[in-house]
Short mmCIF file of C-alpha atoms in Angstrom, two decimals:
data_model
loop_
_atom_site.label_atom_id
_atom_site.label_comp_id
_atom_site.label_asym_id
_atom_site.label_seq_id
_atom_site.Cartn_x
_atom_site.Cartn_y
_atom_site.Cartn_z
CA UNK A 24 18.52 188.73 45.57
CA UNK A 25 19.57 185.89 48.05
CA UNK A 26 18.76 182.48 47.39
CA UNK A 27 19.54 180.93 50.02
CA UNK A 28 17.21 180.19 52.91
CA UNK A 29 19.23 181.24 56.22
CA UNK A 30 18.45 179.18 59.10
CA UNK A 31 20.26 180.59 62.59
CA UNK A 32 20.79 178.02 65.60
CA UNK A 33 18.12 177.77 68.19
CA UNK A 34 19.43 177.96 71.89
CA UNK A 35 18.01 175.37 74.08
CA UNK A 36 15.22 176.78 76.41
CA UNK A 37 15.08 179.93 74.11
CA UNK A 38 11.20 179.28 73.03
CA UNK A 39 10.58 179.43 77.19
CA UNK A 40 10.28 176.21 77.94
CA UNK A 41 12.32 173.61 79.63
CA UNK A 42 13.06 169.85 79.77
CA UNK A 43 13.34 167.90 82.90
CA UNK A 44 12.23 164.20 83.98
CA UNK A 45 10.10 163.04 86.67
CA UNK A 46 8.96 159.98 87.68
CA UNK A 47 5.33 159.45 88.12
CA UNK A 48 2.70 156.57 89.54
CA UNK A 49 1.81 154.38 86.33
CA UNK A 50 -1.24 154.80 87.71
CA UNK A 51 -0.87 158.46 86.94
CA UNK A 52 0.95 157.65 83.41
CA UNK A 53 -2.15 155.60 82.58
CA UNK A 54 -4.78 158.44 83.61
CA UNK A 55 -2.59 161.04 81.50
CA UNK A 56 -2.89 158.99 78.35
CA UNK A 57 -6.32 157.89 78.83
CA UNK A 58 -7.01 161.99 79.00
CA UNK A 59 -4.83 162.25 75.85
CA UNK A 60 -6.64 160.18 73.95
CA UNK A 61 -10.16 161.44 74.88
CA UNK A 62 -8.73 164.73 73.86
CA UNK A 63 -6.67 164.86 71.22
CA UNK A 64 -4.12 166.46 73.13
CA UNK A 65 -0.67 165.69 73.90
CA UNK A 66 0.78 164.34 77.09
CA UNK A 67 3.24 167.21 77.08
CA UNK A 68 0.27 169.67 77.03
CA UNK A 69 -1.72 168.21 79.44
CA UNK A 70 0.93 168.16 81.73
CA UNK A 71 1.60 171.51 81.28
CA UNK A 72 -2.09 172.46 81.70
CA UNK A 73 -2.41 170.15 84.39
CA UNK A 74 0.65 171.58 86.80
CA UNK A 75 -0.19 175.38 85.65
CA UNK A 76 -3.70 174.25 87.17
CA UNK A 77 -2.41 173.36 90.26
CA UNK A 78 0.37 175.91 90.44
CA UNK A 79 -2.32 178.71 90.52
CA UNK A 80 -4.94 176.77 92.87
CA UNK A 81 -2.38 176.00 95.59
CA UNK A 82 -1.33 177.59 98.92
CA UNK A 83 1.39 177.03 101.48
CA UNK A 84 0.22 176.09 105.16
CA UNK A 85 1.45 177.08 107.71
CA UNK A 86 4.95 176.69 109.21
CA UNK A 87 7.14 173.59 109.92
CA UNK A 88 8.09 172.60 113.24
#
């Protein structure tokens, strides 16, 4: 029997996700905490839930000149 508890290195990005900045309005900062707050939630999720929102509710118009 093994008594040792073997723990492998995760990969970055392996659980699917991935981490990149962006600047945002503090306006919009302010909104996403107030939302966090009323929630429960995390910024992190509500930005996810709020992009994957808009991701699946938007269209391209049209060409450019």
């Amino acid at each position: 029997m093994n008594n040792k508890l073997v723990i492998t290195k995760k990969l970055r990005g392996d659980d699917g996700y991935r981490v990149f900045s962006v600047r945002i309005k503090v306006d919009t900062f302010d909104r996403i905490n107030e939302l966090a707050e009323e929630t429960g939630r995390t910024r992190n999720e509500l930005i996810g839930m709020l992009l994957d929102f808009a991701l699946e509710h938007s269209e391209v118009a049209g060409e450019r000149a």
